[in-house]
CSV table of C-alpha atoms in Angstrom, one decimal:
chain,number,residue,atom,x,y,z
A,522,MET,CA,2.1,-5.1,16.2
A,523,GLU,CA,4.5,-5.5,13.3
A,524,GLN,CA,7.8,-3.7,13.2
A,525,ILE,CA,9.3,-3.1,9.7
A,526,MET,CA,12.9,-2.2,9.9
A,527,TYR,CA,14.1,-2.5,6.3
A,528,HIS,CA,13.0,-2.3,2.7
A,529,ILE,CA,12.3,-5.5,0.9
A,530,PRO,CA,12.7,-4.3,-2.7
A,531,VAL,CA,10.2,-5.2,-5.5
A,532,ALA,CA,11.6,-7.8,-7.9
A,533,ASN,CA,12.9,-6.2,-11.1
A,534,GLY,CA,10.2,-7.0,-13.6
A,535,VAL,CA,12.3,-6.5,-16.7
A,536,SER,CA,15.0,-9.1,-16.5
A,537,GLU,CA,17.0,-10.7,-19.3
A,538,ALA,CA,15.1,-13.4,-21.0
A,539,SER,CA,16.8,-16.7,-21.6
A,540,ASN,CA,15.8,-19.2,-24.3
A,541,SER,CA,14.9,-22.0,-21.8
A,542,ALA,CA,12.9,-19.8,-19.4
A,543,HIS,CA,9.6,-21.0,-20.5
A,544,ASP,CA,10.5,-24.7,-20.0
A,545,ARG,CA,12.0,-24.0,-16.6
A,546,MET,CA,8.8,-22.2,-15.5
A,547,GLN,CA,6.5,-24.9,-16.8
A,548,ALA,CA,8.5,-27.5,-14.8
A,549,HIS,CA,9.0,-25.5,-11.5
A,550,LEU,CA,6.3,-22.8,-11.1
A,551,PRO,CA,5.2,-22.6,-7.5
A,552,GLY,CA,1.8,-24.4,-7.1
A,553,GLN,CA,1.5,-25.0,-10.9
A,554,ALA,CA,1.2,-28.2,-12.8
A,555,HIS,CA,2.9,-28.8,-16.1
A,556,THR,CA,0.2,-28.1,-18.7
A,557,GLY,CA,2.3,-28.8,-21.8
A,558,THR,CA,1.0,-25.5,-23.3
A,559,PRO,CA,4.0,-23.7,-24.8
A,560,ASN,CA,2.0,-20.6,-25.8
A,561,GLY,CA,1.1,-19.4,-22.3
A,562,VAL,CA,-1.6,-20.1,-19.8
A,563,GLN,CA,-5.1,-18.5,-20.2
A,564,ASN,CA,-6.4,-17.2,-16.9
A,565,GLY,CA,-8.3,-13.9,-17.5
A,566,ALA,CA,-8.7,-11.4,-20.2
A,567,GLN,CA,-5.4,-12.2,-21.9
A,568,ALA,CA,-2.9,-15.1,-21.8
A,569,ILE,CA,0.6,-14.7,-20.6
A,570,SER,CA,2.8,-15.5,-23.5
A,571,ALA,CA,6.1,-17.5,-23.4
A,572,ASP,CA,8.0,-14.2,-24.0
A,573,GLU,CA,6.3,-12.7,-20.9
A,574,ILE,CA,7.1,-15.8,-18.8
A,575,ALA,CA,10.7,-15.4,-19.8
A,576,LEU,CA,10.7,-11.6,-19.2
A,577,TYR,CA,9.2,-12.0,-15.7
A,578,ASP,CA,11.1,-15.2,-14.9
A,579,ARG,CA,12.6,-14.0,-11.7
A,580,GLN,CA,9.5,-12.6,-10.0
A,581,ILE,CA,7.2,-15.5,-11.2
A,582,ARG,CA,9.5,-17.7,-9.1
A,583,LEU,CA,8.8,-15.5,-6.1
A,584,TRP,CA,5.0,-15.2,-6.3
A,585,GLY,CA,3.9,-17.8,-8.9
A,586,LEU,CA,2.3,-17.7,-12.3
A,587,LYS,CA,-1.3,-17.1,-11.1
A,588,ALA,CA,-0.3,-14.0,-9.2
A,589,GLN,CA,1.6,-12.7,-12.3
A,590,GLU,CA,-1.5,-13.3,-14.4
A,591,ARG,CA,-3.6,-11.2,-12.0
A,592,LEU,CA,-0.9,-8.5,-12.2
A,593,ARG,CA,-0.9,-8.8,-16.0
A,594,ASN,CA,-4.6,-7.8,-16.2
A,595,ALA,CA,-4.7,-5.3,-13.3
A,596,LYS,CA,-5.7,-1.7,-14.0
A,597,ILE,CA,-4.3,0.7,-11.4
A,598,LEU,CA,-5.1,4.4,-10.7
A,599,LEU,CA,-2.2,6.4,-9.2
A,600,ILE,CA,-3.2,9.9,-7.9
A,601,THR,CA,-0.7,12.8,-7.7
A,602,MET,CA,2.7,12.4,-9.4
A,603,ARG,CA,5.3,13.5,-6.9
A,604,ALA,CA,8.4,11.7,-5.7
A,605,LEU,CA,6.5,9.1,-3.8
A,606,SER,CA,4.3,8.3,-6.8
A,607,ASN,CA,7.4,8.1,-9.0
A,608,GLU,CA,8.7,5.2,-6.8
A,609,ILE,CA,5.3,3.5,-6.7
A,610,ALA,CA,4.8,3.8,-10.5
A,611,LYS,CA,8.3,2.6,-11.2
A,612,ASN,CA,7.9,-0.6,-9.1
A,613,LEU,CA,4.4,-1.4,-10.5
A,614,VAL,CA,5.4,-0.9,-14.1
A,615,LEU,CA,8.5,-3.0,-13.8
A,616,ALA,CA,6.4,-5.8,-12.1
A,617,GLY,CA,4.2,-6.0,-15.2
A,618,ILE,CA,0.8,-4.7,-14.4
A,619,GLY,CA,-1.7,-4.4,-17.2
A,620,SER,CA,-2.3,-0.6,-17.2
A,621,LEU,CA,-1.4,2.4,-15.0
A,622,THR,CA,-3.4,5.6,-15.1
A,623,VAL,CA,-1.4,8.5,-13.6
A,624,GLN,CA,-3.6,11.4,-12.4
A,625,ASP,CA,-2.4,14.9,-11.6
A,626,ASP,CA,-3.7,18.4,-12.4
A,627,GLN,CA,-0.7,20.3,-11.2
A,628,LEU,CA,2.3,21.6,-13.2
A,629,VAL,CA,6.0,20.8,-12.7
A,630,VAL,CA,7.8,23.5,-10.7
A,631,ASP,CA,11.4,24.0,-9.8
A,632,ASP,CA,11.0,22.4,-6.4
A,633,ASP,CA,9.9,19.2,-8.1
A,634,LEU,CA,13.3,18.7,-9.7
A,635,GLY,CA,15.1,17.8,-6.4
A,636,SER,CA,13.5,14.4,-5.8
A,637,GLN,CA,11.4,13.4,-8.9
A,638,PHE,CA,13.4,11.3,-11.4
A,639,PHE,CA,10.9,11.3,-14.2
A,640,ILE,CA,11.2,15.0,-14.9
A,641,SER,CA,13.9,17.5,-15.9
A,642,GLU,CA,14.3,21.2,-16.3
A,643,GLN,CA,12.7,21.0,-19.7
A,644,ASP,CA,9.5,19.8,-18.1
A,645,VAL,CA,9.0,22.9,-15.9
A,646,GLY,CA,5.5,24.3,-16.7
A,647,LYS,CA,4.2,21.0,-18.1
A,648,ASN,CA,1.6,18.9,-16.3
A,649,ARG,CA,3.3,16.5,-13.9
A,650,ALA,CA,1.5,13.4,-15.1
A,651,GLU,CA,2.1,14.2,-18.8
A,652,ALA,CA,5.8,14.8,-18.1
A,653,ALA,CA,6.2,11.5,-16.3
A,654,ALA,CA,4.2,9.2,-18.6
A,655,PRO,CA,6.8,8.9,-21.5
A,656,HIS,CA,9.5,7.7,-19.0
A,657,LEU,CA,7.1,5.2,-17.5
A,658,ARG,CA,6.3,3.8,-20.9
A,659,LYS,CA,10.1,3.3,-21.6
A,660,LEU,CA,10.5,1.3,-18.4
A,661,ASN,CA,8.2,-1.4,-19.7
A,662,PRO,CA,6.5,-1.0,-23.1
A,663,ARG,CA,4.2,-3.9,-22.3
A,664,VAL,CA,2.3,-1.8,-19.7
A,665,ILE,CA,-0.3,0.7,-20.9
A,666,VAL,CA,0.2,4.1,-19.3
A,667,ASN,CA,-2.7,6.6,-19.4
A,668,VAL,CA,-2.8,10.2,-18.2
A,669,ASP,CA,-5.5,12.2,-16.6
A,670,THR,CA,-4.9,15.9,-16.0
A,671,GLN,CA,-8.3,16.8,-14.5
A,672,ASN,CA,-9.0,17.7,-10.9
A,673,ILE,CA,-9.5,14.5,-8.8
A,674,ARG,CA,-11.8,16.3,-6.5
A,675,ALA,CA,-14.4,16.7,-9.3
A,676,LYS,CA,-14.6,13.0,-10.0
A,677,GLU,CA,-17.8,11.0,-9.4
A,678,MET,CA,-17.9,7.5,-8.0
A,679,GLU,CA,-18.2,6.0,-11.5
A,680,TYR,CA,-14.8,7.2,-12.4
A,681,TYR,CA,-13.2,4.6,-10.1
A,682,MET,CA,-15.2,1.7,-11.4
A,683,PRO,CA,-12.8,0.5,-14.2
A,684,PHE,CA,-9.8,0.2,-11.9
A,685,ASP,CA,-8.8,-2.7,-9.8
A,686,MET,CA,-6.8,-0.7,-7.3
A,687,ILE,CA,-6.7,3.0,-6.4
A,688,ILE,CA,-3.6,4.6,-4.8
A,689,ALA,CA,-3.8,8.3,-3.6
A,690,THR,CA,-0.7,10.1,-2.5
A,691,ASP,CA,0.2,13.4,-0.9
A,692,LEU,CA,-3.4,14.6,-0.4
A,693,ASN,CA,-5.2,16.1,2.6
A,694,LEU,CA,-7.6,14.0,4.7
A,695,SER,CA,-10.7,15.5,3.2
A,696,THR,CA,-9.7,14.5,-0.3
A,697,LEU,CA,-8.5,11.1,0.8
A,698,SER,CA,-11.8,10.4,2.6
A,699,THR,CA,-13.8,11.4,-0.4
A,700,ILE,CA,-11.8,9.0,-2.7
A,701,ASN,CA,-11.9,6.3,-0.1
A,702,ALA,CA,-15.7,6.5,0.2
A,703,ALA,CA,-16.1,6.3,-3.6
A,704,CYS,CA,-13.8,3.2,-3.6
A,705,ARG,CA,-15.9,1.6,-1.0
A,706,LEU,CA,-19.1,2.3,-2.9
A,707,CYS,CA,-17.7,0.6,-6.0
A,708,GLY,CA,-15.9,-2.1,-4.1
A,709,ARG,CA,-12.4,-1.2,-5.0
A,710,PRO,CA,-9.3,-1.5,-2.7
A,711,PHE,CA,-7.8,1.8,-1.6
A,712,TYR,CA,-4.4,2.9,-0.5
A,713,ALA,CA,-3.3,6.3,0.8
A,714,SER,CA,0.3,7.4,1.4
A,715,GLY,CA,2.3,10.6,1.9
A,716,THR,CA,5.6,11.9,3.0
A,717,HIS,CA,6.9,14.9,4.8
A,718,GLY,CA,10.7,14.9,4.6
A,719,PHE,CA,12.0,12.2,7.0
A,720,TYR,CA,8.4,11.1,7.9
A,721,GLY,CA,5.7,9.3,6.0
A,722,TYR,CA,2.8,6.8,6.2
A,723,ILE,CA,0.9,4.1,4.3
A,724,PHE,CA,-2.8,3.4,4.9
A,725,ALA,CA,-4.7,0.5,3.5
A,726,ASP,CA,-8.5,0.0,3.2
A,727,LEU,CA,-9.2,-3.3,1.3
A,728,SER,CA,-12.7,-3.5,2.8
A,729,THR,CA,-12.6,-7.3,3.0
A,730,HIS,CA,-9.6,-9.2,1.6
A,731,ASP,CA,-8.9,-12.9,1.4
A,732,TYR,CA,-5.4,-14.3,0.9
A,733,VAL,CA,-3.6,-17.6,1.0
A,734,ILE,CA,-0.5,-18.4,3.1
A,735,GLU,CA,1.4,-21.5,2.0
A,736,ARG,CA,3.6,-23.2,4.6
A,737,GLU,CA,4.9,-26.6,5.5
A,738,LYS,CA,2.4,-28.5,7.6
A,739,SER,CA,3.3,-28.7,11.3
A,740,ASN,CA,2.3,-31.1,14.0
A,741,ARG,CA,0.1,-28.5,15.5
A,742,PRO,CA,-3.3,-28.4,13.7
A,743,THR,CA,-4.6,-25.3,12.1
A,744,ASN,CA,-8.2,-24.5,13.0
A,745,LEU,CA,-10.9,-22.2,11.5
A,746,THR,CA,-10.7,-19.5,14.1
A,747,THR,CA,-10.5,-15.7,14.7
A,748,GLU,CA,-6.9,-14.8,15.1
A,749,THR,CA,-7.3,-11.1,15.8
A,750,PRO,CA,-10.2,-8.7,15.8
A,751,THR,CA,-9.7,-8.1,12.1
A,752,ARG,CA,-8.3,-11.5,10.9
A,753,SER,CA,-9.9,-14.9,10.6
A,754,VAL,CA,-8.8,-18.3,9.2
A,755,ILE,CA,-11.7,-19.3,6.9
A,756,ALA,CA,-10.3,-22.3,4.9
A,757,ILE,CA,-7.5,-24.9,5.1
A,758,SER,CA,-6.3,-27.3,2.4
A,759,THR,CA,-3.2,-29.4,1.8
A,760,LYS,CA,-1.1,-30.6,-1.1
A,761,LYS,CA,1.9,-33.0,-1.3
A,762,LYS,CA,5.1,-31.9,-3.0
A,763,GLU,CA,7.4,-34.2,-5.0
A,764,ASP,CA,9.8,-34.4,-2.1
A,765,GLY,CA,7.1,-35.8,0.1
A,766,LYS,CA,6.6,-32.7,2.2
A,767,ILE,CA,3.0,-31.7,2.9
A,768,ILE,CA,2.2,-28.1,2.2
A,769,GLU,CA,-0.7,-26.4,4.1
A,770,MET,CA,-2.6,-23.6,2.3
A,771,VAL,CA,-4.4,-21.4,4.8
A,772,THR,CA,-6.9,-18.9,3.6
A,773,LYS,CA,-7.3,-15.9,5.8
A,774,ARG,CA,-9.7,-13.0,5.7
A,775,GLU,CA,-8.8,-9.4,6.8
A,776,ILE,CA,-11.5,-6.7,7.4
A,777,TYR,CA,-10.7,-3.0,7.1
A,778,SER,CA,-11.9,0.4,8.1
A,779,PRO,CA,-12.1,3.6,5.9
A,780,ILE,CA,-9.5,6.3,6.6
A,781,LEU,CA,-12.0,8.6,8.2
A,782,LEU,CA,-12.8,6.1,10.9
A,783,ALA,CA,-9.2,4.9,11.3
A,784,ASN,CA,-8.1,8.6,11.9
A,785,THR,CA,-10.3,8.7,15.0
A,786,SER,CA,-9.8,5.1,16.2
A,787,PRO,CA,-7.8,4.1,19.3
A,788,LEU,CA,-4.6,2.1,19.3
A,789,PRO,CA,-5.0,-1.7,19.6
A,790,GLN,CA,-5.8,-2.9,23.0
A,791,ASP,CA,-2.5,-4.9,23.3
A,792,VAL,CA,-0.7,-1.6,22.9
A,793,LEU,CA,-2.9,0.4,25.3
A,794,SER,CA,-2.6,-2.3,28.0
A,795,SER,CA,1.2,-2.1,28.0
A,796,ARG,CA,3.1,1.1,29.1
A,797,ARG,CA,6.2,-0.3,27.4
A,798,ARG,CA,4.4,-0.6,24.1
A,799,LYS,CA,2.8,2.9,24.4
A,800,LEU,CA,6.3,4.3,24.9
A,801,GLN,CA,7.3,2.8,21.6
A,802,VAL,CA,4.5,4.4,19.6
A,803,PRO,CA,6.0,7.1,17.5
A,804,PRO,CA,4.7,10.6,18.1
A,805,LEU,CA,4.4,10.8,14.3
A,806,LEU,CA,0.8,9.4,14.6
A,807,SER,CA,-0.3,12.3,16.8
A,808,CYS,CA,1.4,14.8,14.5
A,809,LEU,CA,-0.2,13.4,11.4
A,810,ARG,CA,-3.6,13.6,13.0
A,811,ALA,CA,-2.8,17.1,14.1
A,812,LEU,CA,-1.7,18.1,10.6
A,813,TRP,CA,-4.9,16.8,9.0
A,814,GLU,CA,-7.0,18.6,11.6
A,815,PHE,CA,-5.0,21.8,11.0
A,816,GLN,CA,-5.6,21.6,7.3
A,817,SER,CA,-9.3,21.1,8.0
A,818,ILE,CA,-9.4,24.3,10.0
A,819,SER,CA,-7.2,26.3,7.6
A,820,GLY,CA,-8.8,25.3,4.4
A,821,GLY,CA,-6.1,22.9,3.3
A,822,SER,CA,-2.9,24.8,4.0
A,823,TYR,CA,0.1,23.7,6.0
A,824,PRO,CA,1.2,25.4,9.2
A,825,GLY,CA,3.3,28.4,8.5
A,826,HIS,CA,6.1,30.0,10.6
A,827,SER,CA,3.7,32.4,12.3
A,828,ARG,CA,3.2,32.2,16.1
A,829,PRO,CA,-0.6,31.5,15.8
A,830,ASP,CA,0.0,28.6,13.4
A,831,LEU,CA,2.7,27.0,15.5
A,832,GLU,CA,0.6,27.4,18.7
A,833,LEU,CA,-2.4,25.9,17.0
A,834,PHE,CA,-0.5,22.9,15.6
A,835,THR,CA,1.2,22.3,19.0
A,836,THR,CA,-2.2,22.4,20.7
A,837,LEU,CA,-3.7,20.0,18.2
A,838,ALA,CA,-0.8,17.6,18.5
A,839,THR,CA,-1.0,17.6,22.3
A,840,GLU,CA,-4.8,16.9,22.1
A,841,LYS,CA,-4.3,14.0,19.6
A,842,HIS,CA,-1.5,12.5,21.7
A,843,SER,CA,-3.8,12.6,24.8
A,844,GLU,CA,-6.7,11.1,22.8
A,845,LEU,CA,-4.4,8.2,21.9
A,846,GLN,CA,-3.7,7.7,25.6
A,847,LEU,CA,0.0,8.0,25.0
A,848,PRO,CA,2.5,9.2,27.6
A,849,HIS,CA,2.9,13.0,27.4
A,850,GLU,CA,6.7,12.7,27.6
A,851,THR,CA,6.9,11.0,24.2
A,852,LEU,CA,5.7,14.1,22.4
A,853,ARG,CA,8.9,16.1,22.8
A,854,SER,CA,9.3,19.6,21.6
A,855,GLU,CA,12.3,18.4,19.5
A,856,PHE,CA,10.1,16.1,17.5
A,857,LEU,CA,7.4,18.7,17.0
A,858,ARG,CA,10.0,21.1,15.7
A,859,SER,CA,11.5,18.5,13.4
A,860,PHE,CA,8.1,17.5,12.0
A,861,LEU,CA,7.1,21.1,11.4
A,862,GLN,CA,10.4,21.7,9.5
A,863,ASN,CA,9.8,18.6,7.3
A,864,ILE,CA,6.2,19.3,6.3
A,865,GLY,CA,5.7,19.4,2.6
A,866,SER,CA,9.3,18.4,1.7
A,867,GLU,CA,10.4,15.3,-0.2
A,868,LEU,CA,13.5,13.1,0.5
A,869,ALA,CA,14.4,10.4,-2.0
A,870,PRO,CA,15.4,7.7,0.5
A,871,VAL,CA,12.1,8.0,2.4
A,872,THR,CA,10.0,8.1,-0.8
A,873,ALA,CA,12.0,5.1,-2.1
A,874,PHE,CA,11.3,3.1,1.1
A,875,LEU,CA,7.6,3.9,1.3
A,876,GLY,CA,7.1,3.5,-2.5
A,877,GLY,CA,8.7,0.1,-2.4
A,878,GLN,CA,6.7,-1.1,0.5
A,879,LEU,CA,3.4,0.1,-0.9
A,880,ALA,CA,4.0,-1.3,-4.4
A,881,GLN,CA,5.0,-4.7,-2.8
A,882,ASP,CA,1.8,-4.7,-0.8
A,883,VAL,CA,-0.3,-3.9,-3.9
A,884,ILE,CA,1.4,-6.9,-5.7
A,885,ASN,CA,0.6,-9.2,-2.8
A,886,VAL,CA,-3.0,-8.0,-2.6
A,887,LEU,CA,-3.5,-8.5,-6.4
A,888,GLY,CA,-1.9,-11.9,-6.2
A,889,GLN,CA,-3.9,-12.8,-3.1
A,890,ARG,CA,-0.7,-13.9,-1.4
A,891,GLU,CA,0.9,-12.9,1.9
A,892,GLN,CA,-0.7,-10.8,4.7
A,893,PRO,CA,-1.3,-7.2,3.6
A,894,ILE,CA,-0.7,-4.0,5.7
A,895,GLN,CA,-3.3,-3.8,8.4
A,896,ASN,CA,-3.8,-0.9,8.3
A,897,PHE,CA,-1.5,2.1,9.1
A,898,LEU,CA,2.2,2.0,8.6
A,899,LEU,CA,4.2,4.9,10.2
A,900,PHE,CA,7.7,5.6,9.0
A,901,ASP,CA,10.2,7.7,10.9
A,902,GLY,CA,13.3,8.0,8.8
A,903,GLU,CA,15.4,9.6,11.6
A,904,GLU,CA,14.8,6.5,13.7
A,905,SER,CA,14.6,4.1,10.8
A,906,LYS,CA,11.5,2.5,12.2
A,907,GLY,CA,8.2,1.6,10.5
A,908,PRO,CA,5.7,0.1,12.9
A,909,VAL,CA,2.2,-1.0,11.7
A,910,TYR,CA,-0.9,-0.4,13.8
A,911,ALA,CA,-4.4,-1.8,13.2
A,912,LEU,CA,-6.6,1.3,13.8
A,913,HIS,CA,-10.3,0.4,13.9
A,914,PRO,CA,-13.4,1.7,15.8
A,915,ILE,CA,-14.3,-0.3,18.8
A,916,PHE,CA,-17.5,-2.3,18.3
A,917,PRO,CA,-19.2,-4.8,20.7
A,918,GLU,CA,-17.9,-8.3,20.1
A,919,LEU,CA,-20.4,-10.3,18.1
A,920,ASP,CA,-20.7,-14.1,18.1
A,921,VAL,CA,-20.5,-14.5,14.3
A,922,PRO,CA,-19.5,-17.9,12.8
A,923,VAL,CA,-16.7,-18.0,10.4
A,924,GLU,CA,-18.1,-18.0,6.8
A,925,ALA,CA,-16.9,-20.2,4.0
A,926,PRO,CA,-14.7,-18.3,1.5
A,927,MET,CA,-16.4,-16.7,-1.4
A,928,ALA,CA,-15.0,-17.0,-4.9
A,929,ALA,CA,-12.6,-14.2,-5.6
A,930,ALA,CA,-14.1,-11.4,-7.7
A,931,PRO,CA,-12.5,-11.0,-11.1
A,932,LEU,CA,-10.3,-8.0,-11.8
A,933,ALA,CA,-11.8,-5.4,-14.0
A,934,GLY,CA,-11.5,-6.4,-17.6
A,935,THR,CA,-11.1,-10.1,-16.8
A,936,MET,CA,-13.4,-13.0,-17.7
A,937,MET,CA,-14.5,-15.8,-15.5
A,938,SER,CA,-13.4,-19.2,-17.0
């Protein structure tokens, strides 16, 4: 179980370009050989020019030129433009993705002005996506920003095919499940996220995802093995650096579950087998499940202040807490009251944290570097804690050999060289 305690910000994609940036990058790019090609490196639909290498100098040093090339050609769909999506969009546009389609069929209202920095009083009554788009284009003119103002619930599976990544925010479970299922059918990675005041979550369903961890080779050998029920080591290679150190490149594979299954899955066995760990599980998980169940019963609405609504939500939260096999004493009345008071609200520090975490994970996934979120991050802003739990259905263990890695599928709009 991973505990996230602070926000690692996304690198600022629009940095000041220096005249010698291209030369420095050609000489020192992580994992790159000097090609002697001053006009950029072709790896996909479009080459990264010398100007872009200079522009993204700082972040290329963090995740390498190949990862930046994948970002450069990535087409991302971002659904619902509220405060959380503002943060996600800002970070992805500054990182230098290829295109961003912002989708929202709702209009800007006065309540949106408190936490959404892409809109102003003059935008009240306009479509939220259309109001935000001009500001996104100003952040990084190299990124194509498209707008869709139609109802996302009316979209067919084919709508998602052109995108490399789909991110849905602040939607109920029924809508998220429908989008997630469409993404699975067309083989696209899916993220869901939402906030309620001090509280929020990030969910990831990447279906099957391979990524590479680079590290200095140790005396202990790395084997092709299953590390966790969802993660396996599928390939190992080495390279020697100029200083003589041997770098080990370990390819790992993560498998994921759709949100509909994750929502009814138990906590990992290592959590359930330890009372100490069960006491550390935030009651937010029980409350989120209760909220989604309440919306299913009520036709999508949030709990109101009426006695029947409060009693129904409390009953649902208690049931979910019991299903998760969590100690009843951790679901306190104070937390239930606080969660109910926060439902539907937006707080800038919370949306900034979750938006930054999600955008960074998207960048890692597109670049096929670093371990992604697996698969449910819960954030409690009052406690400043963000644990991650792998929530998957329990299946009988199968004796399946580790497969050799498959060639990574090209991003939409890219060409195989």
